[in-house]
Amino acid sequence: MFKNEPEQLKNLLSQVDCRGNTPVLLCVILHYNKKDSIYNKILNLLLENGANYKLKDKNQWTPLSIAISYSDKEMVEILYRVYLKRREEKLKSKSLIIANYFKKMKDFYVELKWKVKIPLLSFLCPNDTFKITKFGANTRSDFTFVDYKKLSVIRKQLTYYLKFNDNSQGLDVLRVDREKKEYYDPFENLDEEEIQLVINDMMNKQRMNGSFKILECKLEENNTFFDKNKKVFEEIHGFMAQQYTLNLNVRLDRNPTEIIEYVDLNEDNYLNESTNIIKNVKSFGEKDLQKGLQDGLHIKNDTVIKGIKELEKEKKMKATVWVVHNSPINSEDAVHLLESIASANEFMDKVLEFFHHPDIKKIIDNNGFPIKVEIPYNIFIDLTFSFDKYTEITPDNPLAITMFDPLKNCTKKTRKEVQDIKTNYKLRAGYTNIR
């Protein structure tokens, strides 16, 4: 029926039933409660036809998080494998989009500076500068931040490339260690043993990072204290920028902390909304929740413990944006730049997620180039970043001429040779962060 209408089929498979479940969600629930392997086949069939495996139920649980709470490894594995497949397809598609966009832009050099703020610890927090050269469809980003351990920043001389590939017309991603003189593709596929290790990690631990979902965003022009009709402007890196406040209504986005068991889920009971079909609800317990949150944040202090009591509540938070109305680059340029480096750094990945929110994107697009932004990274941590030293370059500019120098005399490695995720849980944890 839908052979020539795949998008219509995808839309149909994303519809929710009378209890707020998509076909994928219901399939996971039925597999656990009825213990019938037929639902494995049904789930695979749904996913092969484009069903969205990320849509949440009315309690904001995804199919994967429900399968994990049920300790249903069969369902977790099916969902995780389709995530890996679609991630690869998405990367190829995004690569083509960024390459085509960069070709149309003027060539330039710019610096993106970022720093993290943690209450009472800001002077010890991570910070770095991406030194970005864009030439043709290629970008080179030099940076030093690697990790943050025991209140200390670990640094190396690194370069992150998006290098145009004439054959695919997309971009090859290369991460270069300039000290060791080696490079590799950070998106090289996981092997079977690595996939099983990641799945086991997901099954054995409810990893939490205190991240949140933006429910609502409203823009507010900032005015001076003495004159409420006078807008606030500030000089940022040589540009006069207007200051705005983004008032955010957010809710913590986390895995479920309960297992819901149902009575016999026959069709009549399920479709009758007035019938209570829940038999039992088991909680994981506050201590497990606290430990998961602290491990995910990598900090242990009273702020985390107090925050646990607020987990279920919606919170009001603020972000501040400094906008340049007459800038040589625009907000869309900024987003594509962030796309080019997001995978190099977990903090930039969060900034990109922030900019992709529909309300925020609309606000930024309508007001100019965001030269500086201060946003909540999660419930407890703030992140500030700014653009500086924007300079247009020509083919005879030394930055363009030496753009690929870090690749000279470097040895190509496989990702497995550089990233041993089999012995490093923290590296594996990055593969469990499914959005």
Coordinates of C-alpha atoms in Angstrom, one line a residue, residues 243-416:
Q243 CA 22.4 41.8 24.9
Y244 CA 19.3 39.5 25.1
T245 CA 18.0 37.2 27.8
L246 CA 16.4 33.9 26.9
N247 CA 14.0 32.7 29.5
L248 CA 13.9 28.9 29.5
N249 CA 11.4 26.5 30.9
V250 CA 13.2 23.2 31.2
R251 CA 12.7 19.7 32.6
L252 CA 15.4 17.2 33.3
D253 CA 15.8 14.6 30.5
R254 CA 16.8 11.3 32.1
N255 CA 16.2 7.6 31.9
P256 CA 13.3 6.1 33.8
T257 CA 13.8 5.2 37.5
E258 CA 10.8 2.8 37.6
I259 CA 9.8 -0.4 36.0
I260 CA 6.1 -0.7 35.2
E261 CA 4.6 -4.1 35.0
Y262 CA 1.1 -4.6 33.4
V263 CA -1.8 -6.9 33.9
D264 CA -2.7 -9.2 31.0
L265 CA -2.5 -6.8 28.0
N266 CA -5.4 -8.2 25.9
E267 CA -6.8 -5.9 23.2
D268 CA -10.0 -5.1 25.0
N269 CA -8.3 -4.0 28.2
Y270 CA -5.7 -2.0 26.4
L271 CA -8.1 -0.1 24.1
N272 CA -10.4 0.7 27.0
E273 CA -8.8 3.9 28.4
S274 CA -10.9 3.7 31.6
T275 CA -9.4 0.3 32.5
N276 CA -6.3 0.4 34.8
I277 CA -3.8 -2.0 33.2
I278 CA -0.8 -1.3 35.6
K279 CA -0.2 -4.2 38.0
N280 CA 3.0 -3.0 39.7
V281 CA 5.6 -0.2 39.8
K282 CA 9.1 -0.8 41.1
S283 CA 11.5 2.0 41.9
F284 CA 15.3 1.9 41.5
G285 CA 15.7 3.9 44.7
E286 CA 17.1 7.4 45.5
K287 CA 20.6 6.2 46.3
D288 CA 21.0 4.6 42.9
L289 CA 19.7 7.7 41.3
Q290 CA 22.1 9.9 43.3
K291 CA 25.1 7.8 42.4
G292 CA 24.1 7.7 38.7
L293 CA 23.8 11.5 38.6
Q294 CA 27.1 12.1 40.3
D295 CA 29.0 9.7 38.1
G296 CA 27.5 11.2 35.0
L297 CA 28.5 14.7 36.1
H298 CA 31.9 13.7 37.4
I299 CA 31.5 16.0 40.4
K300 CA 30.4 15.3 43.9
N301 CA 29.0 18.1 46.0
D302 CA 26.0 19.4 47.8
T303 CA 24.7 21.0 44.6
V304 CA 24.1 17.5 43.1
I305 CA 22.5 16.1 46.1
K306 CA 20.1 19.0 46.5
G307 CA 19.3 18.9 42.8
I308 CA 18.0 15.3 43.0
K309 CA 15.0 16.6 44.9
E310 CA 14.1 18.8 42.0
L311 CA 14.5 16.2 39.2
E312 CA 10.8 15.8 38.5
K313 CA 10.0 19.5 38.5
E314 CA 10.0 21.9 35.6
K315 CA 12.7 24.6 36.2
K316 CA 13.1 28.1 35.0
M317 CA 16.6 28.9 33.7
K318 CA 18.2 31.7 31.8
A319 CA 20.6 32.0 28.9
T320 CA 22.2 35.2 27.7
V321 CA 23.0 36.0 24.0
W322 CA 25.0 38.9 22.7
V323 CA 23.9 39.6 19.1
V324 CA 25.7 41.6 16.4
H325 CA 23.2 43.0 13.9
N326 CA 25.7 43.9 11.1
S327 CA 28.2 41.0 11.1
P328 CA 30.3 39.6 8.2
I329 CA 28.9 36.2 9.1
N330 CA 25.3 35.2 10.1
S331 CA 23.6 32.8 12.5
E332 CA 23.3 30.1 9.9
D333 CA 27.1 30.3 9.3
A334 CA 27.6 30.0 13.0
V335 CA 25.4 26.8 13.2
H336 CA 27.4 25.2 10.3
L337 CA 30.6 26.0 12.0
L338 CA 29.4 24.4 15.2
E339 CA 28.3 21.4 13.1
S340 CA 31.9 21.1 11.8
I341 CA 33.4 20.8 15.3
A342 CA 30.5 19.4 17.5
S343 CA 31.9 15.9 17.4
A344 CA 35.3 17.0 18.5
N345 CA 34.0 18.2 21.9
E346 CA 31.1 17.2 24.1
F347 CA 30.6 20.9 25.1
M348 CA 30.2 22.1 21.5
D349 CA 27.8 19.3 20.9
K350 CA 25.6 20.7 23.7
V351 CA 25.9 24.2 22.2
L352 CA 24.7 22.9 18.8
E353 CA 21.8 21.1 20.4
F354 CA 20.8 24.4 22.0
F355 CA 20.9 26.3 18.7
H356 CA 18.9 23.6 17.0
H357 CA 15.9 24.0 19.3
P358 CA 13.2 25.5 17.1
D359 CA 12.3 28.4 19.4
I360 CA 16.0 29.4 19.9
K361 CA 16.8 29.0 16.2
K362 CA 13.9 31.4 15.3
I363 CA 15.0 34.0 17.8
I364 CA 18.7 33.9 16.7
D365 CA 17.8 33.9 13.0
N366 CA 15.6 37.0 13.4
N367 CA 18.0 39.1 15.4
G368 CA 21.6 38.6 14.0
F369 CA 24.9 36.9 14.6
P370 CA 25.3 35.4 18.2
I371 CA 28.9 36.6 18.9
K372 CA 28.7 35.4 22.5
V373 CA 26.4 33.0 24.3
E374 CA 26.1 31.9 27.9
I375 CA 23.9 28.9 28.3
P376 CA 23.1 26.2 31.0
Y377 CA 25.1 23.1 30.0
N378 CA 23.0 21.1 32.3
I379 CA 21.0 21.7 35.6
F380 CA 24.2 22.5 37.5
I381 CA 26.8 23.8 35.0
D382 CA 26.9 26.9 32.7
L383 CA 28.8 27.2 29.4
T384 CA 30.1 30.4 27.8
F385 CA 31.4 30.6 24.2
S386 CA 32.3 33.5 21.9
F387 CA 33.6 34.1 18.3
D388 CA 36.7 36.2 17.9
K389 CA 39.3 37.3 15.4
Y390 CA 37.1 36.7 12.3
T391 CA 39.3 37.4 9.2
E392 CA 38.6 36.7 5.5
I393 CA 41.5 34.9 3.8
T394 CA 42.6 34.4 0.2
P395 CA 44.4 31.4 -1.5
D396 CA 47.8 33.0 -1.0
N397 CA 47.2 33.5 2.8
P398 CA 49.6 31.4 4.9
L399 CA 46.6 29.9 6.7
A400 CA 45.3 28.5 3.5
I401 CA 48.7 27.4 2.2
T402 CA 49.6 25.5 5.4
M403 CA 46.0 24.2 6.1
F404 CA 46.9 20.5 5.6
D405 CA 50.4 20.6 7.0
P406 CA 49.5 18.6 10.2
L407 CA 48.7 15.6 8.0
K408 CA 52.2 15.6 6.5
N409 CA 54.5 13.0 8.0
C410 CA 51.6 11.6 10.0
T411 CA 50.7 7.9 10.2
K412 CA 47.1 6.8 9.6
K413 CA 45.7 4.7 12.4
T414 CA 42.4 2.9 12.9
R415 CA 40.0 4.2 15.5
K416 CA 40.6 1.0 17.5

